[in-house]
C-alpha positions in Angstrom: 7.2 25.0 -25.4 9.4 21.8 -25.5 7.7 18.6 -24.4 9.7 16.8 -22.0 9.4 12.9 -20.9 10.7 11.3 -18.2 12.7 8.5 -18.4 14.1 5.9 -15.6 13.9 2.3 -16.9 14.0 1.5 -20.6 13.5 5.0 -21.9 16.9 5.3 -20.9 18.3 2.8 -23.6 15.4 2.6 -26.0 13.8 5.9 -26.0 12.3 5.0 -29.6 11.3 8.8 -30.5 13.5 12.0 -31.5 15.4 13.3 -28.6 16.2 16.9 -28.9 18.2 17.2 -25.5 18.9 15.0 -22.4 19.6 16.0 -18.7 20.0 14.0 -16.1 16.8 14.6 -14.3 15.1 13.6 -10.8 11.3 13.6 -10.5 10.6 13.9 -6.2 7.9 11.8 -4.7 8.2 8.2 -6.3 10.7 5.3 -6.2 11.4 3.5 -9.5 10.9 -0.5 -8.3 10.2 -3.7 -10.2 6.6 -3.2 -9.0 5.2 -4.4 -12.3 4.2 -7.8 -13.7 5.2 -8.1 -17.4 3.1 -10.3 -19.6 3.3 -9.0 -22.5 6.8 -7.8 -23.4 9.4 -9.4 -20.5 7.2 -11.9 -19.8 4.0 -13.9 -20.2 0.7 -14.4 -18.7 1.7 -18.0 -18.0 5.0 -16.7 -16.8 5.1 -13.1 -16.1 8.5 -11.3 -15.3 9.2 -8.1 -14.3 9.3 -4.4 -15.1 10.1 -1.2 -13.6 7.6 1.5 -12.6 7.3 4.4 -10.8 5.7 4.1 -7.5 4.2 6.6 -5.8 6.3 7.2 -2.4 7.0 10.7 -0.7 9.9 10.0 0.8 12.2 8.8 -2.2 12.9 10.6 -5.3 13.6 8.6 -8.8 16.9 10.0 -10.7 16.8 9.3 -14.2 17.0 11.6 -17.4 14.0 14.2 -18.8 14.3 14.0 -22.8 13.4 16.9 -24.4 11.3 15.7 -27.5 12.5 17.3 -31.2 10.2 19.9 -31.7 7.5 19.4 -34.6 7.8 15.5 -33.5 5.6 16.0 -30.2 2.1 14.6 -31.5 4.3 11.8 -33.4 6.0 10.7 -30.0 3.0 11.1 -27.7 1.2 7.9 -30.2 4.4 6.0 -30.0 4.7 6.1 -26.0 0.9 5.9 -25.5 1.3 2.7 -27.7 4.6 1.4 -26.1 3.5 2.1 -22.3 -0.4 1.9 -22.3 -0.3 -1.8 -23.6 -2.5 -2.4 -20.7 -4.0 0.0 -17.8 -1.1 -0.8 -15.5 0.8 2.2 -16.3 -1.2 6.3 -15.7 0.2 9.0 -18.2 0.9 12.3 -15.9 2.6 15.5 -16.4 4.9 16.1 -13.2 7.7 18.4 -12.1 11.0 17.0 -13.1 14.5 18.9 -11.5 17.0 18.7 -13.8 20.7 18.6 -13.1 21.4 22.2 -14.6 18.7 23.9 -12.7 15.8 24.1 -14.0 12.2 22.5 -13.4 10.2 21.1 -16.1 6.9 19.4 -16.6 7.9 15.9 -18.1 6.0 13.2 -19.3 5.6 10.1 -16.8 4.4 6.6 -16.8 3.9 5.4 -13.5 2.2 2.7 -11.9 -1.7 2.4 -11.3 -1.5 0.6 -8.2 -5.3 -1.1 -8.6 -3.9 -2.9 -11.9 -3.7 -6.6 -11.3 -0.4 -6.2 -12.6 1.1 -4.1 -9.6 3.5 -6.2 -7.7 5.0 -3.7 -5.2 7.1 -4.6 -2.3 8.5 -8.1 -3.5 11.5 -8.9 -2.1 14.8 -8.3 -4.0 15.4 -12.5 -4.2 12.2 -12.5 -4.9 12.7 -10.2 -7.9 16.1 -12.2 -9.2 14.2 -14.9 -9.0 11.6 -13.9 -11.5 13.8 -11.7 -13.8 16.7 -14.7 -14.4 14.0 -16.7 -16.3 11.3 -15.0 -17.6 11.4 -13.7 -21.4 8.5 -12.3 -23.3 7.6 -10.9 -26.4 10.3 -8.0 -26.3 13.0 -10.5 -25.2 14.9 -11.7 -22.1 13.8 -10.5 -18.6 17.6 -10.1 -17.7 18.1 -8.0 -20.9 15.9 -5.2 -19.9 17.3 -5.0 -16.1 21.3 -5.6 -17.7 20.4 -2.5 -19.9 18.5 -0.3 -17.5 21.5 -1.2 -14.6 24.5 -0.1 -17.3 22.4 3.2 -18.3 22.0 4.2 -15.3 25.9 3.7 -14.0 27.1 5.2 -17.7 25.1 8.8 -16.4 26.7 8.4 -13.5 23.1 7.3 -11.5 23.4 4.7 -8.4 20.6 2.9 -8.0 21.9 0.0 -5.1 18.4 -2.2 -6.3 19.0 -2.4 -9.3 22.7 -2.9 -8.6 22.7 -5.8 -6.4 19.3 -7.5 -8.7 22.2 -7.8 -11.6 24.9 -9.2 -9.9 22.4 -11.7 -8.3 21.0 -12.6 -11.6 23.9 -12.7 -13.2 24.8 -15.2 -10.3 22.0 -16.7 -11.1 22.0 -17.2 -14.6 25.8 -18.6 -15.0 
């Protein structure tokens, strides 16, 4: 059975494991948002910046890619992400129905928000957001880096996301 994960922030440009196959993908019942303080690898406890998650919404449904793991590489990739994305309890490992473009339903691997972490951030305001993202840098690099490379995946698959959209022309505004 091939292991699927879900990506819709960095694991779109940085997957960092094997990737077998990739459909464009969208996983029902969650919005992908900067709701997510960064202090360890876009920002810093002293100056956090900011990350995307999924957050748990019924009405919205996050379009993004499932990658189907290379087989024999599953156990391999599952240490790598649980290292990567469980850095702190801010992010919950589920399995959840993913659609994917062609048809099918799979059960993909998610990260998405634990909304009683101190890091959970929901419903800042998109200035708010630029704000935060156009100067904060942590241990993986630039704050802008992360939301310039998430934005340009996203429009290369042919994915609209208006946020994320307007957040890098503003910081790009911003940081000029």
């Amino acid at each position: 059975m091939t292991m699927w994960v879900f990506g819709y922030g960095s694991l779109l440009w940085k997957p960092g494991f094997e990737v077998s196959e990739q459909v464009v993908a969208t996983l029902p019942g969650y919005a992908r948002s900067f709701c997510m303080w960064s202090i360890h690898h876009r920002g810093t406890e002293e100056d956090p910046g900011l990350v995307l998650a999924l957050d748990e919404d019924p009405r919205h449904a996050c379009e993004g890619v499932a990658l189907a793991v290379k087989p024999g590489t599953e156990e391999a990739t599952l240490a790598y992400l649980r290292e990567r994305e469980l850095i702190s309890s801010a992010y919950l490992e589920r399995m959840l129905d993913v659609d994917l473009v062609d048809g099918r339903r799979v059960q993909a691997l998610a990260y998405v928000i634990n909304r009683a972490n101190r890091q959970y951030c929901g419903g800042l305001p998109l200035e708010q957001q630029a704000q935060i993202i156009a100067k904060a840098k942590g241990g993986m690099g630039p704050n802008t880096e992360y939301l310039y490379n998430t934005a340009r995946h996203l429009a290369e698959i042919g994915l609209h996301d208006p946020d994320l959209e307007w957040l890098s022309q503003r910081v790009r505004h911003l940081t000029a």
